[in-house]
Amino acid sequence: MASYSTGHGRLAMSLNLALFCLLIELASVGLAHGDELRVGYYSSSCPSVEDVVRNTVTKAVARDPGMPAALIRLHFHDCFVRGCDASVLLDSTPGNPAEKDSPTNNPSLNGFDVIDVAKSTLESQCPQVVSCADILAFAARESVRIAGGFYYPVPAGRRDGLVSKESEVNQNLPRAFFNVKQLEDNFARKGFSLKDMVTLSVLDNQYYVNLRNHRGLLSSDQALMEREDTARMVRANINSGSMWLHKFAYACLALACCLLIEVAAWAGLAQADGLRVDYYKRTCPSAEAVVRQTVAKAVARDSGIPAGLLRMHFHDCFVRGCDASVLLDSTPGNTAEKDSPINNPSLSGFDVIDEAKSVLESQCPQVVSCADILAFAARDSIHIAGGFYYAVPSGRRDGLVSKESDVAENIPMPFFDVKQLEENFARKGLSLEDMVTLSGAHTIGDSHCSLFSDRLYDFNSTGAADPSMDPKFVSYLKTKCPAPGSSLDPTVPLDVTTPKRVDYKYYVNLKYHRGLLSSDQALMDRADTASMVRANINRGSMWAHKFSESMLRMGSIEVLTGSQGQIRKSCRAVN
């Protein structure tokens, strides 16, 4: 992404996952201690901070549709000079021209007034608490959300720099006239590879087509066609247009070590856990691609696969931690987790994991754990069914034990009330908000009628329906489900509104008393959880961000790492 003045409106409308990944990367450039950042950094000291920035940016965009491009460029120019320290925002002083007054930045760089407005509001609410660097990072994220329609969590905790020098701008920013070698060297100094540079140069996939047809606007753009290695990458992006977003996600997030102890820290994971993003980069670089392709093929055959894999990951992590114990087959004298009545026959997707494991064993024998394959598969299922992506720290090892008796002791049951749910999740180190957020996984998948039919026909032995249910919903469900005691046990979608889509509509159903399971509708029975439900409805775009964070926290429950456990040859049996 060369330094230049662009048509803001057009850029704002063509934002995509490239910028999402780039901004995640940029958010930590130049930080000495990424583990000092965390999502929710201001939750106690200034809880309104992200709302204030969001509202400020939204108002600014209403006045000027080019503002998203301006704020993203401002963030880029800040992070590439002295790191993400808001040095770009400092005014010049007598004897010291600042970065913003460099000919590279002035007059083309704008959006300063938006940051000033947000800072002024926050200073009135939380004096000297929120850094300008964090405000700028939040503003760039909100710009992506408004112009691109997707959201990502911003780890915060940056401090503001004390120095800003005009002379450092041209020393650090890629220039519009750079050739490939100069671009490569420039990005490498910030920890980016050649492939990342080519990937991150793009605004939308048509960009590559323009280069092929000699329509690159800047010299630094068209230069990508002048060297065979970069030209080949350009042609690959043209020929594989349908995979383009996947490539962005994986290319950008491959460098996620810049992001809070490699993404793990944003979910509260400790480096000591031994998990990290891109764990298999050298030992089995195809690992995540193999899982992604296997899941995609399975979903093409069966649209219910995402729900199956997501539920399987949950049932694995809640019993003995995320150690793939749920995948082990029963043996003589030991009934395994998968054969518990809670899991059998309702759990599905085992064959998808088996297929991915088989391919990976042929490529990288005894390298990739079944536990990591399952975590990747759950993430890819969410990506396919929900359209959002998160990096999965890996390095889990496979467990050696699987007992049917452990399942009922650990898995939350469909008749639990809020207190029981809260206690169940707390035993796994998950908060009340994690519980409400992860309950949203019921936005996809089906439930057997036997798990809730008493709510339709004989709630609490009253001979009537559960009064907390919408009567019309009860009537609809009675057309699908027989009364308790029937030999038939059909299934119905957990979310009748968008049954195949991972979204926040699950919470809308609860608001209107259409929660299928007692444990779902129970979230509206207590003021604190009901407030969280309403917040997820009112800020639906934020739920994906929260869900990603909670999934990462869940994926770290009692993991085995290092020399613990083993790497199974087959996911169905210990070695």
Short mmCIF file of N, CA, C and O in Angstrom, two decimals, residues 453-519:
data_model
loop_
_atom_site.label_atom_id
_atom_site.label_comp_id
_atom_site.label_asym_id
_atom_site.label_seq_id
_atom_site.Cartn_x
_atom_site.Cartn_y
_atom_site.Cartn_z
N SER A 453 -39.96 -31.10 24.20
CA SER A 453 -41.39 -31.34 23.96
C SER A 453 -42.23 -31.16 25.22
O SER A 453 -43.43 -30.83 25.13
N ASP A 454 -41.62 -31.33 26.40
CA ASP A 454 -42.39 -31.09 27.63
C ASP A 454 -42.82 -29.63 27.72
O ASP A 454 -43.86 -29.31 28.32
N ARG A 455 -42.06 -28.72 27.12
CA ARG A 455 -42.42 -27.30 27.13
C ARG A 455 -43.66 -27.05 26.27
O ARG A 455 -44.37 -26.05 26.48
N LEU A 456 -43.92 -27.95 25.35
CA LEU A 456 -45.07 -27.77 24.45
C LEU A 456 -46.34 -28.40 25.01
O LEU A 456 -47.44 -27.87 24.82
N TYR A 457 -46.18 -29.53 25.72
CA TYR A 457 -47.35 -30.32 26.08
C TYR A 457 -47.61 -30.44 27.59
O TYR A 457 -48.76 -30.56 28.01
N ASP A 458 -46.54 -30.42 28.40
CA ASP A 458 -46.75 -30.70 29.83
C ASP A 458 -45.66 -30.02 30.65
O ASP A 458 -44.91 -30.67 31.38
N PHE A 459 -45.60 -28.70 30.57
CA PHE A 459 -44.55 -27.97 31.25
C PHE A 459 -44.72 -28.07 32.76
O PHE A 459 -45.79 -27.75 33.30
N ASN A 460 -43.69 -28.54 33.45
CA ASN A 460 -43.71 -28.70 34.91
C ASN A 460 -44.95 -29.47 35.38
O ASN A 460 -45.56 -29.15 36.41
N SER A 461 -45.34 -30.47 34.57
CA SER A 461 -46.48 -31.35 34.90
C SER A 461 -47.80 -30.59 35.02
O SER A 461 -48.71 -30.99 35.77
N THR A 462 -47.92 -29.50 34.27
CA THR A 462 -49.16 -28.71 34.31
C THR A 462 -50.16 -29.14 33.25
O THR A 462 -51.30 -28.68 33.27
N GLY A 463 -49.71 -29.96 32.30
CA GLY A 463 -50.58 -30.34 31.20
C GLY A 463 -50.75 -29.24 30.18
O GLY A 463 -51.58 -29.35 29.26
N ALA A 464 -49.98 -28.17 30.30
CA ALA A 464 -50.06 -27.04 29.37
C ALA A 464 -48.66 -26.66 28.91
O ALA A 464 -47.65 -27.17 29.41
N ALA A 465 -48.60 -25.74 27.96
CA ALA A 465 -47.32 -25.29 27.42
C ALA A 465 -46.62 -24.34 28.38
O ALA A 465 -47.25 -23.73 29.26
N ASP A 466 -45.34 -24.20 28.21
CA ASP A 466 -44.54 -23.26 28.98
C ASP A 466 -45.07 -21.84 28.70
O ASP A 466 -45.07 -21.37 27.56
N PRO A 467 -45.53 -21.15 29.73
CA PRO A 467 -46.12 -19.80 29.51
C PRO A 467 -45.11 -18.77 29.02
O PRO A 467 -45.51 -17.70 28.55
N SER A 468 -43.81 -19.08 29.12
CA SER A 468 -42.82 -18.12 28.65
C SER A 468 -42.64 -18.19 27.13
O SER A 468 -41.93 -17.36 26.56
N MET A 469 -43.27 -19.18 26.48
CA MET A 469 -43.13 -19.35 25.03
C MET A 469 -44.21 -18.59 24.27
O MET A 469 -45.37 -18.51 24.72
N ASP A 470 -43.85 -18.04 23.15
CA ASP A 470 -44.80 -17.41 22.25
C ASP A 470 -45.84 -18.46 21.82
O ASP A 470 -45.47 -19.50 21.27
N PRO A 471 -47.12 -18.22 22.06
CA PRO A 471 -48.15 -19.21 21.73
C PRO A 471 -48.12 -19.64 20.26
O PRO A 471 -48.36 -20.82 19.95
N LYS A 472 -47.85 -18.69 19.37
CA LYS A 472 -47.79 -19.05 17.95
C LYS A 472 -46.60 -19.97 17.67
O LYS A 472 -46.69 -20.88 16.84
N PHE A 473 -45.52 -19.75 18.39
CA PHE A 473 -44.34 -20.61 18.25
C PHE A 473 -44.66 -22.01 18.76
O PHE A 473 -44.26 -23.02 18.16
N VAL A 474 -45.39 -22.08 19.87
CA VAL A 474 -45.81 -23.38 20.41
C VAL A 474 -46.66 -24.12 19.38
O VAL A 474 -46.45 -25.33 19.13
N SER A 475 -47.61 -23.43 18.78
CA SER A 475 -48.48 -24.07 17.78
C SER A 475 -47.67 -24.59 16.60
O SER A 475 -47.91 -25.69 16.11
N TYR A 476 -46.71 -23.80 16.16
CA TYR A 476 -45.85 -24.22 15.05
C TYR A 476 -45.06 -25.48 15.43
O TYR A 476 -45.00 -26.45 14.66
N LEU A 477 -44.47 -25.48 16.62
CA LEU A 477 -43.65 -26.61 17.04
C LEU A 477 -44.47 -27.89 17.21
O LEU A 477 -43.98 -28.99 16.96
N LYS A 478 -45.73 -27.73 17.62
CA LYS A 478 -46.57 -28.92 17.78
C LYS A 478 -46.85 -29.60 16.45
O LYS A 478 -47.15 -30.80 16.41
N THR A 479 -46.73 -28.84 15.35
CA THR A 479 -46.90 -29.47 14.03
C THR A 479 -45.67 -30.27 13.65
O THR A 479 -45.72 -31.08 12.71
N LYS A 480 -44.57 -30.05 14.35
CA LYS A 480 -43.32 -30.74 14.04
C LYS A 480 -42.98 -31.84 15.05
O LYS A 480 -42.31 -32.81 14.70
N CYS A 481 -43.43 -31.67 16.28
CA CYS A 481 -43.02 -32.56 17.37
C CYS A 481 -44.22 -33.25 18.02
O CYS A 481 -45.18 -32.58 18.42
N PRO A 482 -44.15 -34.58 18.17
CA PRO A 482 -45.22 -35.30 18.87
C PRO A 482 -45.08 -35.10 20.38
O PRO A 482 -44.08 -34.60 20.88
N ALA A 483 -46.10 -35.48 21.11
CA ALA A 483 -46.07 -35.36 22.57
C ALA A 483 -45.03 -36.31 23.15
O ALA A 483 -44.66 -37.31 22.53
N PRO A 484 -44.55 -36.03 24.36
CA PRO A 484 -43.58 -36.92 25.00
C PRO A 484 -44.11 -38.34 25.09
O PRO A 484 -45.30 -38.57 25.28
N GLY A 485 -43.21 -39.30 24.92
CA GLY A 485 -43.60 -40.70 24.95
C GLY A 485 -43.75 -41.31 23.58
O GLY A 485 -43.85 -42.53 23.45
N SER A 486 -43.78 -40.48 22.55
CA SER A 486 -43.89 -41.00 21.19
C SER A 486 -42.62 -41.74 20.79
O SER A 486 -41.52 -41.43 21.25
N SER A 487 -42.78 -42.71 19.91
CA SER A 487 -41.60 -43.44 19.40
C SER A 487 -40.85 -42.61 18.37
O SER A 487 -39.72 -42.94 18.01
N LEU A 488 -41.47 -41.54 17.91
CA LEU A 488 -40.83 -40.66 16.93
C LEU A 488 -40.11 -39.52 17.65
O LEU A 488 -40.61 -39.00 18.65
N ASP A 489 -38.96 -39.15 17.14
CA ASP A 489 -38.20 -38.05 17.74
C ASP A 489 -37.53 -37.22 16.64
O ASP A 489 -36.30 -37.24 16.47
N PRO A 490 -38.33 -36.47 15.89
CA PRO A 490 -37.77 -35.67 14.79
C PRO A 490 -36.94 -34.49 15.33
O PRO A 490 -36.87 -34.27 16.55
N THR A 491 -36.34 -33.76 14.42
CA THR A 491 -35.54 -32.60 14.80
C THR A 491 -36.14 -31.33 14.19
O THR A 491 -36.82 -31.37 13.16
N VAL A 492 -35.87 -30.21 14.85
CA VAL A 492 -36.27 -28.90 14.33
C VAL A 492 -35.08 -27.96 14.52
O VAL A 492 -34.24 -28.17 15.41
N PRO A 493 -34.99 -26.89 13.74
CA PRO A 493 -33.87 -25.96 13.88
C PRO A 493 -33.90 -25.24 15.23
O PRO A 493 -34.96 -24.86 15.72
N LEU A 494 -32.73 -25.05 15.81
CA LEU A 494 -32.63 -24.28 17.04
C LEU A 494 -32.99 -22.82 16.81
O LEU A 494 -33.48 -22.15 17.71
N ASP A 495 -32.69 -22.35 15.62
CA ASP A 495 -33.02 -20.97 15.22
C ASP A 495 -33.86 -21.06 13.95
O ASP A 495 -33.35 -21.28 12.87
N VAL A 496 -35.16 -20.89 14.10
CA VAL A 496 -36.05 -21.05 12.94
C VAL A 496 -35.96 -19.88 11.98
O VAL A 496 -36.45 -19.95 10.86
N THR A 497 -35.33 -18.77 12.42
CA THR A 497 -35.25 -17.58 11.58
C THR A 497 -34.18 -17.70 10.51
O THR A 497 -34.43 -17.50 9.32
N THR A 498 -32.95 -18.01 10.94
CA THR A 498 -31.81 -18.19 10.00
C THR A 498 -31.08 -19.47 10.40
O THR A 498 -29.97 -19.40 10.95
N PRO A 499 -31.66 -20.63 10.14
CA PRO A 499 -31.14 -21.89 10.68
C PRO A 499 -29.77 -22.31 10.16
O PRO A 499 -29.11 -23.13 10.79
N LYS A 500 -29.33 -21.77 9.05
CA LYS A 500 -28.04 -22.17 8.47
C LYS A 500 -27.01 -21.05 8.55
O LYS A 500 -25.92 -21.18 8.01
N ARG A 501 -27.35 -19.96 9.23
CA ARG A 501 -26.48 -18.80 9.24
C ARG A 501 -26.04 -18.48 10.67
O ARG A 501 -26.86 -18.39 11.58
N VAL A 502 -24.73 -18.33 10.87
CA VAL A 502 -24.22 -17.92 12.17
C VAL A 502 -24.40 -16.41 12.28
O VAL A 502 -23.69 -15.63 11.62
N ASP A 503 -25.36 -15.98 13.08
CA ASP A 503 -25.64 -14.56 13.25
C ASP A 503 -26.31 -14.33 14.60
O ASP A 503 -26.47 -15.25 15.39
N TYR A 504 -26.72 -13.09 14.85
CA TYR A 504 -27.27 -12.71 16.15
C TYR A 504 -28.78 -12.94 16.24
O TYR A 504 -29.39 -12.60 17.27
N LYS A 505 -29.40 -13.52 15.22
CA LYS A 505 -30.86 -13.67 15.23
C LYS A 505 -31.34 -14.61 16.33
O LYS A 505 -32.51 -14.54 16.74
N TYR A 506 -30.46 -15.45 16.82
CA TYR A 506 -30.78 -16.31 17.97
C TYR A 506 -31.29 -15.45 19.13
O TYR A 506 -32.28 -15.80 19.80
N TYR A 507 -30.64 -14.32 19.35
CA TYR A 507 -31.02 -13.44 20.47
C TYR A 507 -32.35 -12.75 20.20
O TYR A 507 -33.12 -12.50 21.13
N VAL A 508 -32.61 -12.44 18.95
CA VAL A 508 -33.91 -11.86 18.59
C VAL A 508 -35.02 -12.85 18.93
O VAL A 508 -36.08 -12.47 19.44
N ASN A 509 -34.78 -14.12 18.66
CA ASN A 509 -35.76 -15.15 19.00
C ASN A 509 -36.05 -15.15 20.50
O ASN A 509 -37.21 -15.29 20.92
N LEU A 510 -35.00 -15.02 21.32
CA LEU A 510 -35.21 -15.00 22.77
C LEU A 510 -36.06 -13.82 23.19
O LEU A 510 -36.93 -13.94 24.05
N LYS A 511 -35.81 -12.68 22.59
CA LYS A 511 -36.57 -11.47 22.91
C LYS A 511 -38.06 -11.69 22.69
O LYS A 511 -38.90 -11.19 23.46
N TYR A 512 -38.39 -12.44 21.64
CA TYR A 512 -39.79 -12.68 21.31
C TYR A 512 -40.29 -14.03 21.83
O TYR A 512 -41.27 -14.58 21.32
N HIS A 513 -39.60 -14.58 22.83
CA HIS A 513 -40.05 -15.81 23.52
C HIS A 513 -40.10 -17.01 22.58
O HIS A 513 -41.01 -17.83 22.66
N ARG A 514 -39.09 -17.08 21.70
CA ARG A 514 -39.03 -18.19 20.76
C ARG A 514 -37.76 -19.00 20.92
O ARG A 514 -37.25 -19.60 19.98
N GLY A 515 -37.22 -18.99 22.14
CA GLY A 515 -36.08 -19.86 22.43
C GLY A 515 -36.54 -21.30 22.48
O GLY A 515 -37.52 -21.61 23.17
N LEU A 516 -35.84 -22.18 21.77
CA LEU A 516 -36.32 -23.56 21.65
C LEU A 516 -36.12 -24.33 22.95
O LEU A 516 -37.03 -25.00 23.43
N LEU A 517 -34.94 -24.25 23.53
CA LEU A 517 -34.62 -24.99 24.74
C LEU A 517 -34.86 -24.12 25.98
O LEU A 517 -34.74 -22.89 25.93
N SER A 518 -35.15 -24.76 27.10
CA SER A 518 -35.31 -24.01 28.35
C SER A 518 -34.06 -23.22 28.67
O SER A 518 -34.13 -22.08 29.14
N SER A 519 -32.89 -23.82 28.41
CA SER A 519 -31.62 -23.15 28.73
C SER A 519 -31.39 -21.95 27.84
O SER A 519 -30.62 -21.04 28.21
#
